[in-house]
C-alpha positions as a LaTeX table, in Angstrom:
\begin{tabular}{lrrr}
\hline
Residue & $x$ (\AA) & $y$ (\AA) & $z$ (\AA) \\
\hline
Met1 & 0.00 & 0.00 & 0.00 \\
Ser2 & 1.53 & 3.32 & $-1.02$ \\
Leu3 & 1.56 & 6.20 & 1.43 \\
Ala4 & $-1.08$ & 8.90 & 1.17 \\
Val5 & $-0.05$ & 11.81 & $-1.06$ \\
Arg6 & 0.55 & 15.02 & 0.91 \\
Val7 & $-0.85$ & 18.35 & $-0.29$ \\
Ile8 & 1.36 & 21.25 & 0.84 \\
Pro9 & 0.71 & 24.99 & 0.48 \\
Cys10 & 3.87 & 27.07 & 0.25 \\
Leu11 & 4.32 & 30.45 & 1.90 \\
Asp12 & 7.06 & 32.39 & 0.10 \\
Val13 & 7.86 & 35.15 & 2.59 \\
Asp14 & 9.70 & 38.41 & 1.95 \\
Ala15 & 10.01 & 41.10 & 4.64 \\
Gly16 & 7.32 & 39.43 & 6.73 \\
Arg17 & 4.71 & 39.17 & 3.95 \\
Val18 & 3.72 & 36.26 & 1.71 \\
Val19 & 4.62 & 37.02 & $-1.91$ \\
Lys20 & 4.22 & 35.20 & $-5.21$ \\
Gly21 & 5.70 & 35.83 & $-8.62$ \\
Val22 & 6.25 & 34.13 & $-11.97$ \\
Asn23 & 9.59 & 32.41 & $-12.66$ \\
Phe24 & 10.77 & 33.85 & $-9.31$ \\
Glu25 & 10.28 & 37.45 & $-10.50$ \\
Asn26 & 7.71 & 40.28 & $-10.21$ \\
Leu27 & 6.62 & 39.32 & $-6.70$ \\
Arg28 & 3.19 & 40.48 & $-5.55$ \\
Asp29 & 1.72 & 40.53 & $-2.08$ \\
Ala30 & $-0.40$ & 37.54 & $-1.08$ \\
Gly31 & $-1.08$ & 38.32 & 2.56 \\
Asp32 & 0.04 & 37.78 & 6.12 \\
Pro33 & 1.90 & 34.47 & 6.68 \\
Val34 & 0.37 & 33.81 & 10.08 \\
Glu35 & $-3.19$ & 34.36 & 8.82 \\
Leu36 & $-2.59$ & 32.20 & 5.73 \\
Ala37 & $-1.01$ & 29.44 & 7.80 \\
His38 & $-4.05$ & 29.38 & 10.07 \\
Arg39 & $-6.36$ & 29.26 & 7.04 \\
Tyr40 & $-4.49$ & 26.37 & 5.41 \\
Asn41 & $-4.35$ & 24.44 & 8.67 \\
Asp42 & $-8.14$ & 24.67 & 8.90 \\
Ala43 & $-8.62$ & 23.90 & 5.20 \\
Gly44 & $-7.05$ & 20.45 & 5.43 \\
Ala45 & $-3.44$ & 21.00 & 4.31 \\
Asp46 & $-1.22$ & 18.06 & 5.27 \\
Glu47 & 1.88 & 20.15 & 5.83 \\
Leu48 & 3.04 & 23.74 & 5.36 \\
Thr49 & 6.27 & 25.00 & 3.79 \\
Phe50 & 7.57 & 28.44 & 4.72 \\
Leu51 & 10.38 & 29.82 & 2.54 \\
Asp52 & 12.09 & 33.13 & 3.23 \\
Val53 & 12.73 & 33.81 & $-0.45$ \\
Thr54 & 15.28 & 36.60 & $-0.11$ \\
Ala55 & 17.26 & 35.39 & 2.92 \\
Ser56 & 20.07 & 33.81 & 0.88 \\
Ser57 & 20.33 & 36.53 & $-1.77$ \\
Ala58 & 20.32 & 39.20 & 0.97 \\
Asp59 & 22.76 & 37.10 & 3.06 \\
Arg60 & 20.66 & 37.13 & 6.22 \\
Glu61 & 18.87 & 34.70 & 8.48 \\
Thr62 & 15.25 & 33.61 & 8.23 \\
Thr63 & 12.80 & 35.82 & 10.14 \\
Tyr64 & 12.53 & 33.78 & 13.33 \\
Asp65 & 9.72 & 35.75 & 14.94 \\
Val66 & 7.44 & 35.14 & 11.94 \\
Val67 & 8.33 & 31.43 & 12.05 \\
Thr68 & 7.44 & 31.28 & 15.74 \\
Gln69 & 4.09 & 33.00 & 15.18 \\
Thr70 & 3.34 & 30.70 & 12.23 \\
Ala71 & 4.23 & 27.56 & 14.21 \\
Glu72 & 1.85 & 28.61 & 16.96 \\
Glu73 & $-1.02$ & 28.75 & 14.46 \\
Val74 & $-0.59$ & 25.35 & 12.80 \\
Phe75 & $-0.92$ & 21.81 & 14.07 \\
Ile76 & 0.50 & 20.17 & 10.95 \\
Pro77 & 4.21 & 19.67 & 10.10 \\
Leu78 & 5.98 & 22.94 & 9.28 \\
Thr79 & 9.07 & 23.06 & 7.06 \\
Val80 & 11.08 & 26.29 & 7.07 \\
Gly81 & 13.80 & 27.33 & 4.63 \\
Gly82 & 15.70 & 30.37 & 3.45 \\
Gly83 & 19.09 & 31.36 & 4.82 \\
Val84 & 19.72 & 27.97 & 6.47 \\
Arg85 & 23.51 & 27.50 & 6.44 \\
Thr86 & 24.56 & 25.57 & 9.55 \\
Gln87 & 23.53 & 23.09 & 12.22 \\
Glu88 & 22.88 & 26.03 & 14.51 \\
Asp89 & 20.42 & 27.57 & 12.03 \\
Val90 & 18.50 & 24.30 & 12.04 \\
Ala91 & 18.56 & 24.16 & 15.84 \\
Ala92 & 17.18 & 27.72 & 15.99 \\
Leu93 & 14.32 & 26.87 & 13.61 \\
Leu94 & 13.42 & 23.76 & 15.60 \\
Arg95 & 13.33 & 25.88 & 18.76 \\
Cys96 & 10.94 & 28.27 & 16.97 \\
Gly97 & 8.55 & 25.39 & 16.32 \\
Ala98 & 9.57 & 24.16 & 12.87 \\
Asp99 & 9.43 & 20.40 & 12.32 \\
Lys100 & 11.83 & 20.36 & 9.38 \\
Ala101 & 14.42 & 22.69 & 7.87 \\
Ser102 & 14.94 & 23.22 & 4.18 \\
Ile103 & 18.40 & 23.92 & 2.76 \\
Asn104 & 19.35 & 25.04 & $-0.74$ \\
Thr105 & 22.16 & 27.48 & $-1.49$ \\
Ala106 & 24.34 & 26.52 & 1.48 \\
Ala107 & 24.23 & 22.83 & 0.57 \\
Val108 & 25.28 & 23.56 & $-3.01$ \\
Thr109 & 28.15 & 25.70 & $-1.72$ \\
Arg110 & 29.27 & 23.12 & 0.85 \\
Pro111 & 27.59 & 19.70 & 0.49 \\
Glu112 & 29.15 & 18.45 & 3.76 \\
Val113 & 26.64 & 20.54 & 5.69 \\
Ile114 & 24.02 & 17.91 & 4.79 \\
Asp115 & 26.06 & 15.22 & 6.58 \\
Glu116 & 26.55 & 17.52 & 9.58 \\
Ile117 & 22.87 & 18.38 & 9.97 \\
Thr118 & 21.52 & 14.88 & 9.43 \\
Gly119 & 24.22 & 13.44 & 11.68 \\
Arg120 & 23.04 & 15.67 & 14.52 \\
Phe121 & 19.27 & 15.78 & 14.00 \\
Gly122 & 18.47 & 12.82 & 11.74 \\
Ser123 & 17.44 & 12.67 & 8.08 \\
Gln124 & 13.78 & 13.34 & 8.87 \\
Val125 & 14.59 & 16.95 & 9.81 \\
Leu126 & 16.30 & 17.99 & 6.56 \\
Val127 & 14.69 & 18.80 & 3.21 \\
Leu128 & 16.83 & 19.59 & 0.18 \\
Ser129 & 15.17 & 22.46 & $-1.65$ \\
Leu130 & 16.27 & 22.46 & $-5.27$ \\
Asp131 & 15.49 & 25.26 & $-7.73$ \\
Ala132 & 16.20 & 23.80 & $-11.16$ \\
Arg133 & 15.86 & 25.18 & $-14.66$ \\
Arg134 & 16.19 & 23.74 & $-18.11$ \\
Thr135 & 19.45 & 24.50 & $-19.86$ \\
Glu136 & 21.16 & 23.79 & $-23.17$ \\
Asp137 & 24.58 & 23.87 & $-21.51$ \\
Leu138 & 26.37 & 20.78 & $-22.82$ \\
Gly139 & 28.11 & 20.40 & $-19.47$ \\
Val140 & 24.76 & 19.64 & $-17.80$ \\
Ala141 & 24.00 & 16.14 & $-19.06$ \\
Ser142 & 20.39 & 15.91 & $-17.89$ \\
Gly143 & 19.41 & 19.32 & $-19.26$ \\
Phe144 & 18.36 & 20.47 & $-15.77$ \\
Glu145 & 20.65 & 22.89 & $-13.94$ \\
Val146 & 20.83 & 23.71 & $-10.22$ \\
Thr147 & 20.41 & 27.41 & $-9.40$ \\
Thr148 & 21.01 & 29.24 & $-6.12$ \\
His149 & 20.10 & 32.52 & $-4.40$ \\
Gly150 & 16.39 & 32.23 & $-5.15$ \\
Gly151 & 16.95 & 31.20 & $-8.76$ \\
Arg152 & 19.18 & 34.18 & $-9.47$ \\
Arg153 & 22.45 & 32.31 & $-10.09$ \\
Gly154 & 23.20 & 29.37 & $-12.34$ \\
Thr155 & 25.76 & 26.86 & $-11.06$ \\
Gly156 & 26.54 & 24.59 & $-13.98$ \\
Ile157 & 25.67 & 21.67 & $-11.66$ \\
Asp158 & 23.47 & 18.87 & $-13.01$ \\
Ala159 & 20.26 & 18.87 & $-10.94$ \\
Ile160 & 19.67 & 15.13 & $-11.28$ \\
Ser161 & 23.20 & 14.25 & $-10.17$ \\
Trp162 & 22.86 & 16.68 & $-7.27$ \\
Cys163 & 19.65 & 14.99 & $-6.11$ \\
Arg164 & 21.41 & 11.64 & $-6.14$ \\
Glu165 & 24.35 & 12.99 & $-4.12$ \\
Ala166 & 22.13 & 14.79 & $-1.59$ \\
Ala167 & 20.09 & 11.61 & $-1.07$ \\
Glu168 & 23.27 & 9.60 & $-0.53$ \\
Arg169 & 24.39 & 12.19 & 2.03 \\
Gly170 & 21.17 & 11.67 & 3.96 \\
Val171 & 18.54 & 14.32 & 3.17 \\
Gly172 & 15.12 & 13.11 & 4.22 \\
Glu173 & 13.17 & 14.69 & 1.36 \\
Ile174 & 13.74 & 16.62 & $-1.85$ \\
Leu175 & 11.62 & 19.65 & $-2.69$ \\
Leu176 & 11.97 & 19.88 & $-6.45$ \\
Asn177 & 10.99 & 23.25 & $-7.83$ \\
Ser178 & 10.90 & 24.05 & $-11.53$ \\
Ile179 & 11.88 & 27.66 & $-12.14$ \\
Asp180 & 10.57 & 27.47 & $-15.71$ \\
Ala181 & 7.14 & 26.35 & $-14.51$ \\
Asp182 & 7.05 & 28.49 & $-11.34$ \\
Gly183 & 3.96 & 30.67 & $-11.14$ \\
Thr184 & 2.90 & 29.93 & $-14.72$ \\
Gln185 & 0.00 & 27.70 & $-13.59$ \\
Asn186 & 0.53 & 25.58 & $-16.71$ \\
Gly187 & 1.31 & 22.34 & $-14.87$ \\
Phe188 & 4.27 & 20.64 & $-13.21$ \\
Asp189 & 7.47 & 19.72 & $-15.08$ \\
Val190 & 6.75 & 15.99 & $-15.08$ \\
Glu191 & 9.86 & 15.20 & $-17.12$ \\
Met192 & 12.07 & 16.63 & $-14.37$ \\
Ile193 & 10.12 & 14.83 & $-11.63$ \\
Arg194 & 10.51 & 11.54 & $-13.50$ \\
Ala195 & 14.24 & 12.10 & $-13.97$ \\
Val196 & 14.80 & 12.68 & $-10.24$ \\
Arg197 & 12.61 & 9.74 & $-9.24$ \\
His198 & 14.76 & 7.53 & $-11.50$ \\
Val199 & 17.90 & 8.18 & $-9.40$ \\
Thr200 & 16.58 & 8.20 & $-5.82$ \\
Thr201 & 13.92 & 6.68 & $-3.57$ \\
Val202 & 13.93 & 9.66 & $-1.16$ \\
Pro203 & 10.44 & 11.22 & $-0.81$ \\
Leu204 & 9.95 & 13.81 & $-3.52$ \\
Ile205 & 7.85 & 16.99 & $-3.27$ \\
Ala206 & 6.86 & 18.41 & $-6.67$ \\
Ser207 & 6.70 & 22.20 & $-6.91$ \\
Gly208 & 6.25 & 24.80 & $-9.60$ \\
Gly209 & 3.50 & 25.23 & $-12.17$ \\
Ala210 & 0.30 & 24.02 & $-10.55$ \\
Gly211 & $-2.72$ & 25.95 & $-11.79$ \\
Arg212 & $-5.68$ & 23.57 & $-11.66$ \\
Pro213 & $-6.60$ & 20.55 & $-9.54$ \\
Glu214 & $-6.16$ & 18.23 & $-12.53$ \\
His215 & $-2.47$ & 19.17 & $-12.78$ \\
Phe216 & $-1.63$ & 17.31 & $-9.56$ \\
Pro217 & $-2.20$ & 13.64 & $-10.52$ \\
Ala218 & 0.33 & 13.94 & $-13.37$ \\
Ala219 & 3.06 & 14.92 & $-10.90$ \\
Ile220 & 2.19 & 11.94 & $-8.72$ \\
Asp221 & 2.17 & 9.61 & $-11.72$ \\
Ala222 & 5.68 & 10.89 & $-12.51$ \\
Gly223 & 6.90 & 9.90 & $-9.04$ \\
Ala224 & 6.07 & 12.68 & $-6.59$ \\
Asp225 & 5.13 & 11.65 & $-3.05$ \\
Ala226 & 3.81 & 15.11 & $-2.20$ \\
Val227 & 2.62 & 18.12 & $-4.19$ \\
Leu228 & 3.22 & 21.75 & $-3.33$ \\
Ala229 & 1.63 & 24.91 & $-4.67$ \\
Ala230 & 1.35 & 28.58 & $-3.83$ \\
Ser231 & $-0.47$ & 30.77 & $-6.36$ \\
Met232 & $-3.57$ & 28.64 & $-6.77$ \\
Phe233 & $-4.00$ & 28.28 & $-3.01$ \\
His234 & $-3.31$ & 31.96 & $-2.21$ \\
Phe235 & $-5.50$ & 33.44 & $-4.94$ \\
Gly236 & $-7.99$ & 30.63 & $-5.52$ \\
Pro237 & $-11.23$ & 29.71 & $-3.73$ \\
Val238 & $-11.04$ & 28.74 & $-0.06$ \\
Asp239 & $-11.86$ & 25.10 & $-0.80$ \\
Met240 & $-8.99$ & 24.69 & $-3.30$ \\
Ile241 & $-7.10$ & 22.22 & $-1.09$ \\
Ala242 & $-10.23$ & 20.04 & $-0.92$ \\
Gln243 & $-10.59$ & 20.28 & $-4.72$ \\
Val244 & $-6.98$ & 19.20 & $-5.22$ \\
Lys245 & $-7.38$ & 16.24 & $-2.87$ \\
Glu246 & $-10.54$ & 15.16 & $-4.69$ \\
Ala247 & $-8.72$ & 15.31 & $-8.05$ \\
Ile248 & $-5.89$ & 13.18 & $-6.66$ \\
Arg249 & $-8.34$ & 10.70 & $-5.15$ \\
Ala250 & $-10.34$ & 10.52 & $-8.39$ \\
Ala251 & $-7.13$ & 9.64 & $-10.26$ \\
Gly252 & $-6.69$ & 6.61 & $-8.01$ \\
His253 & $-4.05$ & 7.87 & $-5.59$ \\
Pro254 & $-4.46$ & 7.60 & $-1.80$ \\
Val255 & $-4.79$ & 10.99 & $-0.12$ \\
Arg256 & $-5.40$ & 12.06 & 3.47 \\
\hline
\end{tabular}
C-alpha cells in the first residue's frame, strides 16, 4: 500500500509578507503568513512549507519571529527554509517550532553541511530544496541545472546528479521546484520529476507550475510523493485544497 499523497501549500515570505511571482520574478503581495497558515491548517493541508525567499540573496537569516508565530497557528508539520547555512540555524528553527528545515544554497556551496545536519538531528529533519531550470549547456548532461540565491544564479551543476548525491548524504526529502514552470500555472514539469525519481527513492515533493486541480495527478504519476503549490492556493477559492485532494483521489491515488 503506497503512502497517502501530501498536499502542501507554500508560503514564500519576503520582509514578513507572503509574496508570489512568476519564474521567481515580479513578486506580488499575497497576505500575512500567520493568517494564511491558520487558514491552510483549517482547510485540510497536510503540511506547510515556509520559505524566506530573499534570505540567501540578501545574506541574512530567516525571520525567526514570523516562524514562531506561524508555528503557533498550525498543528500540521511545518518546514522552514531560506538562509539555512549551519547546524545552529536548524537548531534555531526547531526551537521556533519548525518540524523540518529546508536547505538550498548553502548545501550547493558546501555539500558536507548535509552530513553535519543529518548526523546531529536525523534525516527526517532535513529537506533539500532544489530550484532547477532547463538549460542547453552541454556540461549539464540531464538538461536540468541547479540554481542558487532564489533562482538568481546558475551553477553549472546537473540537478539530477545533485539529487542523487544529496540523497546519498542523507537528506530526508527533496523539494523539487521548476523555475521554468514556477507561477505559470501551466502544470508541473513531469519530465524533471521523472528524472529525479529515476535516481533516488527519497520522498519527492513536486513544486512549480500548478494551476488547476487536474495538474496534480500527473506529478504523482511521474513519481512525486507530495505536491506543493502557492499561487492557486493563495489566490484561488477557499476550498482549493479540498478540490486538489478530490482530483488526486479521483485519479486513483491515496490521499489524506
